[in-house]
């Protein structure tokens, strides 16, 4: 099939590459000229494990192309995936201007029946708006389908090629057939393609992210109680996770969720509920708890060193909102670091992949950048672990101690053993452990 993908971010680039990998001819469109120039020169603008190799192979095989021009991608396409950003508006609802602009440009360049696919995370009712906008710009036949994306940054290729499920919301049997054909190679092991009405498909994505965010905030609240009553959240986690109704995944306490999805999607569901005259009490609390949790590590630092941190210097390990990505959107690291700087401290940071992102977008020159984890530590009053990259999991703590001014560790992800560190002479702070 001939496919076009609008938007070459984390979702669009992965979707385009994977559809090319399964034999389709794919053209990816983005309005960001610099991104497209870099892609055309063979440079992958984001860090996503496995993406570069797959992308280069499909470009070399002439199945994957990049352009800034809709006219190069849309004519003759069987399906066009809209995978542009849907950032929160001022009131928390999803801003649909990029989605609707894409819908209009698609309609203007269609040359025959086309399936327009909403892949971006969009509120209920968006497919109808996409249909309306497209209808104003073409007389040709088309269908709009909702096909939300569930990939996780850091494991995106695997998630796309072997999805737990594919959700398709459609009113048209013809469009549903095109979608089934496209996804057939990815569900050969029997994972389901779940067909439903468009509204349910649109809400499914938000419900999934809202549920996951709720688990995180719930466990963070349990951790905060643990601290107060002398319990250990890691033991509680194992104790409840072995119950099949609960399950063991996504139960880790920490510094709260970040990234480009959970924060904005939780806000969007709260807003959707308000618009439907419903007060979604749990989700409002999920968001409040998360905001508080992002500041917790700083409060532990403040509790130990006092509120005036002038003259204090800290080593930060991890900047991205989670491991295996360079994405720093809504990353807890930014909250922690800004709070430390505001209290007068200086900071040296290290992250395996997100330092360019930090330099150019999130922290600039406000912090010093280390070239490896160990030299981030030199002369620091404490090590603060923010993101649990694998390479931070088993450091040589004797060598760490030699570099630190004082042997203190603030472990924002509970990856170290309190017992082992205390036996080695460290002062250890964890989250509910
Ligand atoms: P992103 O910000 O990384 O990329 C969006 C891209 O769209 C940008 O490159 C931008 O230049 C481009 N764009 C904007 N308007 C355009 C237009 N009119 N024509 C062509 N290109 C245009 O976004 P993302 O993280 O890939 O997310 C995209 C959507 O997918 C969002 O709705 C998000 O909620 C959803 N989603 C994201 C993830 C994730 O892990 N990042 C997972 C599932 C779903």
XYZ file of C-alpha atoms and ligand atoms in Angstrom:
477
model
C 0.000 0.000 0.000
C 0.944 3.624 -0.314
C 0.969 5.397 3.021
C 1.559 8.970 4.124
C 2.358 9.940 7.705
C 1.917 13.540 8.831
C 4.346 14.526 11.594
C 7.765 12.961 12.160
C 7.891 13.035 15.968
C 8.198 10.020 18.252
C 4.956 8.508 16.919
C 5.019 9.523 13.249
C 8.608 8.517 12.641
C 8.185 5.136 14.322
C 4.852 4.439 12.585
C 6.198 5.482 9.168
C 9.340 3.389 9.576
C 7.439 0.307 10.766
C 4.847 0.520 7.974
C 7.752 0.724 5.497
C 9.388 -2.265 7.218
C 6.279 -4.331 6.508
C 6.577 -3.576 2.786
C 4.501 -0.449 2.238
C 5.745 2.635 0.437
C 5.690 5.434 2.991
C 6.182 9.174 2.712
C 6.512 11.156 5.938
C 5.582 14.839 5.913
C 6.637 17.462 8.440
C 6.420 21.255 8.386
C 9.694 21.432 10.316
C 12.176 21.946 7.467
C 15.212 21.344 9.633
C 13.876 17.961 10.800
C 13.172 16.865 7.230
C 16.593 18.065 6.034
C 18.273 16.031 8.775
C 16.167 12.957 8.005
C 17.016 13.240 4.328
C 20.699 13.381 5.250
C 20.256 10.125 7.170
C 20.240 11.693 10.644
C 17.546 10.520 13.080
C 16.471 13.570 15.097
C 15.305 11.626 18.185
C 16.821 8.858 20.286
C 14.718 5.709 20.134
C 16.438 2.308 20.440
C 16.501 0.407 17.138
C 14.939 3.207 15.101
C 18.032 4.402 13.277
C 18.924 1.004 11.845
C 15.362 0.285 10.705
C 14.911 3.735 9.222
C 18.171 3.631 7.271
C 17.363 0.182 5.886
C 13.967 1.285 4.595
C 15.340 4.524 3.137
C 18.030 2.504 1.349
C 15.370 0.128 0.008
C 13.431 3.135 -1.328
C 10.307 2.414 0.745
C 10.637 5.390 3.122
C 10.751 9.038 2.061
C 10.660 12.424 3.787
C 9.244 15.699 2.562
C 7.897 19.061 3.695
C 5.406 19.063 0.810
C 1.983 17.465 1.088
C 1.839 17.283 -2.711
C 4.753 14.803 -2.641
C 2.977 12.481 -0.200
C -0.811 12.607 -0.435
C -1.738 11.999 -4.101
C -2.380 8.277 -4.545
C -2.014 7.393 -0.852
C -4.385 4.657 0.383
C -4.149 5.806 3.990
C -2.824 8.986 5.587
C -1.916 8.934 9.290
C -2.145 12.184 11.242
C 0.572 11.955 13.939
C 1.126 15.618 14.795
C 1.325 17.000 18.336
C -1.767 17.706 20.449
C -0.354 19.888 23.241
C -2.576 21.159 26.041
C -4.434 24.404 25.493
C -4.431 27.044 28.229
C -7.467 25.363 29.837
C -5.960 21.854 29.677
C -7.967 20.598 26.704
C -6.059 19.235 23.713
C -5.163 21.887 21.155
C -6.367 20.568 17.803
C -4.914 23.237 15.551
C -2.143 21.012 14.170
C -4.520 18.077 13.617
C -7.069 20.203 11.772
C -4.393 21.982 9.718
C -3.103 18.554 8.681
C -6.651 17.391 7.815
C -7.115 20.412 5.562
C -3.786 19.930 3.775
C -4.570 16.233 3.236
C -7.962 17.067 1.711
C -6.431 19.683 -0.552
C -4.008 17.165 -2.051
C -6.059 13.937 -2.219
C -6.573 12.485 -5.676
C -8.995 9.633 -4.877
C -10.592 7.628 -2.050
C -8.381 7.987 1.033
C -8.563 6.717 4.596
C -7.606 9.572 6.934
C -6.373 8.105 10.216
C -6.269 9.997 13.515
C -3.163 8.524 15.141
C -2.552 11.508 17.432
C -4.155 11.340 20.875
C -7.304 13.405 20.456
C -10.472 14.024 22.466
C -13.788 12.400 21.677
C -15.390 14.189 18.747
C -12.154 14.975 16.916
C -12.727 12.521 14.055
C -15.989 14.354 13.377
C -14.114 17.687 13.313
C -11.460 16.223 11.011
C -14.209 15.008 8.688
C -15.871 18.428 8.678
C -12.613 20.267 7.988
C -11.569 17.853 5.230
C -15.047 17.999 3.618
C -14.661 21.746 3.233
C -11.587 21.177 1.041
C -12.401 18.188 -1.154
C -15.321 16.689 -3.044
C -13.617 13.288 -3.201
C -14.746 10.296 -1.146
C -12.834 9.652 2.103
C -13.280 8.082 5.545
C -11.912 9.149 8.894
C -10.726 6.435 11.272
C -9.517 6.678 14.869
C -6.441 4.531 15.491
C -4.825 5.656 18.757
C -1.198 4.753 19.369
C -0.095 2.923 22.526
C 3.671 2.752 21.956
C 6.050 3.576 24.805
C 9.037 5.798 24.136
C 12.163 3.723 24.730
C 10.463 0.548 23.444
C 8.551 2.109 20.577
C 9.720 -0.119 17.723
C 8.878 -3.313 19.541
C 5.545 -1.913 20.690
C 4.645 -0.943 17.140
C 5.784 -4.141 15.454
C 4.299 -6.355 18.180
C 1.424 -4.406 19.718
C -0.573 -5.821 22.665
C -3.611 -4.736 20.675
C -4.584 -2.437 17.824
C -7.657 -0.268 18.363
C -9.614 0.876 15.330
C -12.636 3.117 15.514
C -14.469 3.320 12.220
C -17.909 3.775 10.720
C -16.886 2.402 7.345
C -16.327 -1.257 6.470
C -14.150 -0.215 3.536
C -11.836 1.843 5.765
C -11.745 -0.888 8.417
C -10.601 -3.356 5.749
C -7.704 -1.090 4.720
C -6.680 -0.821 8.378
C -6.898 -4.590 8.928
C -4.682 -5.192 5.936
C -2.112 -2.664 7.119
C -1.907 -4.102 10.631
C -2.129 -7.802 9.708
C 1.690 -8.277 9.665
C 1.964 -6.970 13.236
C -0.650 -9.210 14.860
C 0.341 -12.577 13.461
C 0.902 -13.986 16.945
C -2.778 -13.508 17.661
C -2.912 -10.217 19.507
C -6.236 -8.608 18.692
C -7.297 -5.851 16.357
C -10.220 -4.421 18.306
C -12.851 -2.705 16.188
C -15.239 -0.248 17.778
C -17.109 2.973 17.177
C -15.008 6.092 16.733
C -15.913 7.752 20.047
C -14.967 4.658 22.058
C -11.643 4.386 20.230
C -10.866 8.027 20.940
C -11.656 7.586 24.629
C -9.757 4.285 24.920
C -6.400 6.002 24.527
C -7.162 8.577 27.224
C -8.583 5.924 29.536
C -5.396 3.842 29.158
C -3.082 6.732 29.967
C -5.320 7.966 32.776
C -5.314 4.477 34.343
C -1.517 4.204 34.112
C -1.037 7.681 35.576
C -3.426 6.739 38.382
C -1.333 3.680 39.248
C 1.762 5.854 39.493
C 0.153 8.496 41.703
C -1.476 5.793 43.818
C 1.870 4.088 44.479
C 3.503 7.423 45.210
C 0.865 8.094 47.848
C 1.477 4.641 49.322
C 5.214 5.479 49.385
C 4.533 8.727 51.204
C 2.529 6.879 53.843
C 5.324 4.287 54.109
C 7.780 7.046 55.012
C 5.490 8.224 57.793
C 4.660 4.838 59.336
C 7.981 3.059 58.897
C 6.908 0.700 56.091
C 8.817 0.011 52.870
C 7.038 0.682 49.578
C 9.136 -1.848 47.703
C 7.923 -4.629 49.962
C 4.339 -3.397 49.719
C 4.730 -3.293 45.912
C 5.825 -6.914 45.756
C 3.099 -7.881 48.175
C 0.301 -6.410 46.099
C 1.779 -6.983 42.634
C 1.626 -10.740 43.015
C -2.168 -10.493 43.074
C -3.222 -11.273 39.504
C -5.982 -8.691 39.691
C -3.388 -5.994 40.335
C -0.331 -7.223 38.418
C 3.275 -6.320 39.074
C 3.963 -3.824 36.298
C 3.827 -0.074 36.611
C 3.803 -0.110 40.406
C 7.090 1.626 41.145
C 7.117 4.636 43.429
C 9.320 7.498 42.346
C 9.396 11.125 41.378
C 6.132 11.173 39.498
C 5.290 10.788 35.840
C 6.486 13.121 33.099
C 6.827 12.995 29.348
C 4.696 14.364 26.593
C 1.690 12.102 27.187
C 0.546 11.375 30.757
C 0.537 14.991 32.005
C -1.338 16.360 29.013
C -3.672 13.389 28.633
C -4.707 13.456 32.294
C -5.439 17.175 31.935
C -7.395 16.533 28.742
C -9.614 13.879 30.357
C -10.361 16.190 33.288
C -11.319 18.862 30.760
C -13.398 16.470 28.649
C -15.287 15.473 31.817
C -15.884 19.105 32.763
C -17.239 19.811 29.284
C -19.643 16.899 29.794
C -20.672 18.337 33.198
C -18.864 15.610 35.091
C -16.397 16.145 37.912
C -13.672 13.491 37.439
C -12.461 13.574 41.042
C -9.854 10.802 40.870
C -7.955 12.268 37.946
C -7.751 15.721 39.432
C -6.150 14.110 42.486
C -3.810 12.059 40.266
C -2.484 15.287 38.792
C -2.176 17.081 42.146
C -0.295 14.143 43.662
C 2.061 14.090 40.691
C 2.889 17.780 40.955
C 3.680 17.322 44.647
C 5.752 14.201 43.974
C 7.987 15.956 41.447
C 9.155 18.272 44.263
C 9.705 15.497 46.809
C 13.383 14.890 46.084
C 14.131 18.569 46.456
C 12.266 18.588 49.759
C 14.412 15.679 50.972
C 17.529 17.639 49.990
C 16.170 20.720 51.750
C 15.294 18.642 54.809
C 18.890 17.483 55.054
C 20.861 20.587 54.044
C 18.421 23.387 54.977
C 16.578 25.743 52.676
C 19.562 27.934 51.800
C 21.686 25.827 49.482
C 24.200 28.532 48.533
C 27.640 27.032 48.286
C 26.207 23.517 47.893
C 26.899 21.551 44.759
C 25.002 18.489 43.496
C 25.556 15.747 40.948
C 22.457 14.747 38.982
C 22.247 11.394 37.209
C 19.477 11.290 34.607
C 17.563 14.039 32.837
C 15.106 12.345 30.470
C 11.621 11.707 31.844
C 12.374 7.973 31.793
C 15.248 5.738 30.618
C 15.929 4.907 26.954
C 14.671 8.179 25.547
C 16.079 11.679 25.078
C 12.627 13.174 25.697
C 12.654 15.749 28.495
C 9.140 17.109 28.085
C 7.648 17.530 31.593
C 10.637 15.657 33.049
C 10.828 15.605 36.867
C 14.576 16.364 36.498
C 13.747 19.894 35.365
C 11.616 20.513 38.468
C 14.303 19.128 40.804
C 17.128 21.063 39.150
C 15.263 24.366 38.976
C 14.339 24.068 42.659
C 18.004 23.395 43.572
C 19.186 26.367 41.507
C 16.523 28.643 42.999
C 17.749 27.676 46.483
C 21.266 28.795 45.515
C 22.922 25.443 44.697
C 25.058 24.613 41.691
C 24.524 21.435 39.685
C 26.467 19.177 37.334
C 24.387 16.738 35.300
C 24.896 13.593 33.282
C 22.464 11.688 31.049
C 23.416 9.127 28.380
C 21.120 10.598 25.698
C 19.298 13.738 26.832
C 22.150 16.242 27.298
C 21.715 17.886 23.882
C 18.000 18.200 24.552
C 18.786 19.731 27.975
C 21.330 22.182 26.539
C 19.147 23.399 23.721
C 15.675 23.374 25.226
C 15.292 22.783 28.933
C 18.269 23.884 31.026
C 20.676 25.737 28.736
C 23.734 27.081 30.526
C 22.169 27.071 34.005
C 23.936 23.785 34.837
C 27.323 22.201 34.093
C 27.385 19.109 31.858
C 29.586 16.133 32.688
C 31.109 13.851 30.065
C 30.469 10.666 32.034
C 28.601 9.644 35.205
C 31.732 9.604 37.376
C 32.984 13.072 36.572
C 29.548 14.482 37.364
C 30.324 13.566 40.981
C 33.537 15.503 41.607
C 33.236 17.675 44.701
C 29.468 17.247 44.988
C 27.754 17.396 48.372
C 25.457 14.569 47.247
C 24.481 12.401 44.295
C 20.859 12.788 43.174
C 19.562 9.934 41.004
C 16.618 11.117 38.908
C 16.305 8.718 35.941
C 16.994 4.997 36.292
C 19.126 4.395 33.194
C 20.732 0.928 33.323
C 24.227 2.373 33.510
C 23.391 4.018 36.846
C 22.126 0.836 38.458
C 25.375 -0.752 39.669
C 28.024 1.942 40.088
C 31.238 1.270 41.995
C 30.138 2.947 45.215
C 33.691 2.996 46.613
C 34.775 5.057 43.597
C 31.645 7.199 43.886
C 32.501 7.925 47.521
C 36.004 9.065 46.647
C 34.663 11.655 44.252
C 31.823 13.023 46.378
C 32.579 15.624 49.034
C 30.154 13.852 51.383
C 28.753 10.347 50.850
C 25.069 11.146 50.490
C 22.675 9.655 47.912
C 19.167 10.831 47.107
C 17.624 7.979 45.135
C 14.559 9.244 43.272
C 13.781 5.818 41.767
C 14.609 3.426 44.610
C 17.223 1.583 42.552
C 19.842 1.318 45.293
C 19.839 -0.764 48.453
C 19.595 1.386 51.562
C 21.187 -1.405 53.595
C 24.189 -1.798 51.320
C 24.796 1.936 51.058
C 24.451 2.539 54.777
C 26.877 -0.312 55.451
C 29.334 1.438 53.124
C 29.067 4.652 55.124
C 26.557 6.496 52.983
C 23.561 8.517 54.102
C 20.705 7.278 51.921
C 17.355 8.837 51.046
C 14.785 6.907 48.983
C 11.116 7.326 48.128
C 9.093 5.475 50.739
C 11.820 2.934 51.463
P 6.111 15.319 18.476
O 5.935 16.679 19.056
O 7.365 14.563 18.764
O 5.976 15.411 16.885
C 4.952 16.064 16.218
C 5.471 16.500 14.837
O 4.372 16.997 14.061
C 6.507 17.611 14.891
O 7.673 17.184 14.225
C 5.819 18.773 14.151
O 6.729 19.587 13.430
C 4.860 18.052 13.233
N 3.737 18.859 12.737
C 2.955 19.732 13.420
N 2.001 20.252 12.604
C 2.180 19.691 11.379
C 1.494 19.793 10.130
N 0.429 20.578 9.982
N 1.956 19.064 9.099
C 3.027 18.260 9.235
N 3.705 18.103 10.395
C 3.286 18.810 11.451
O 4.845 14.489 18.911
P 4.733 12.929 19.321
O 5.349 12.706 20.659
O 5.150 12.093 18.159
O 3.152 12.807 19.508
C 2.245 12.913 18.426
C 0.864 12.506 18.900
O 0.865 11.132 19.296
C 0.360 13.276 20.129
O -1.019 13.445 20.025
C 0.698 12.350 21.276
O -0.158 12.544 22.385
C 0.450 11.000 20.644
N 1.208 9.906 21.264
C 2.504 10.100 21.650
C 3.222 9.045 22.208
C 4.643 9.243 22.669
O 5.149 8.372 23.392
N 5.330 10.318 22.282
C 2.618 7.792 22.349
C 1.308 7.615 21.911
C 0.610 8.687 21.366
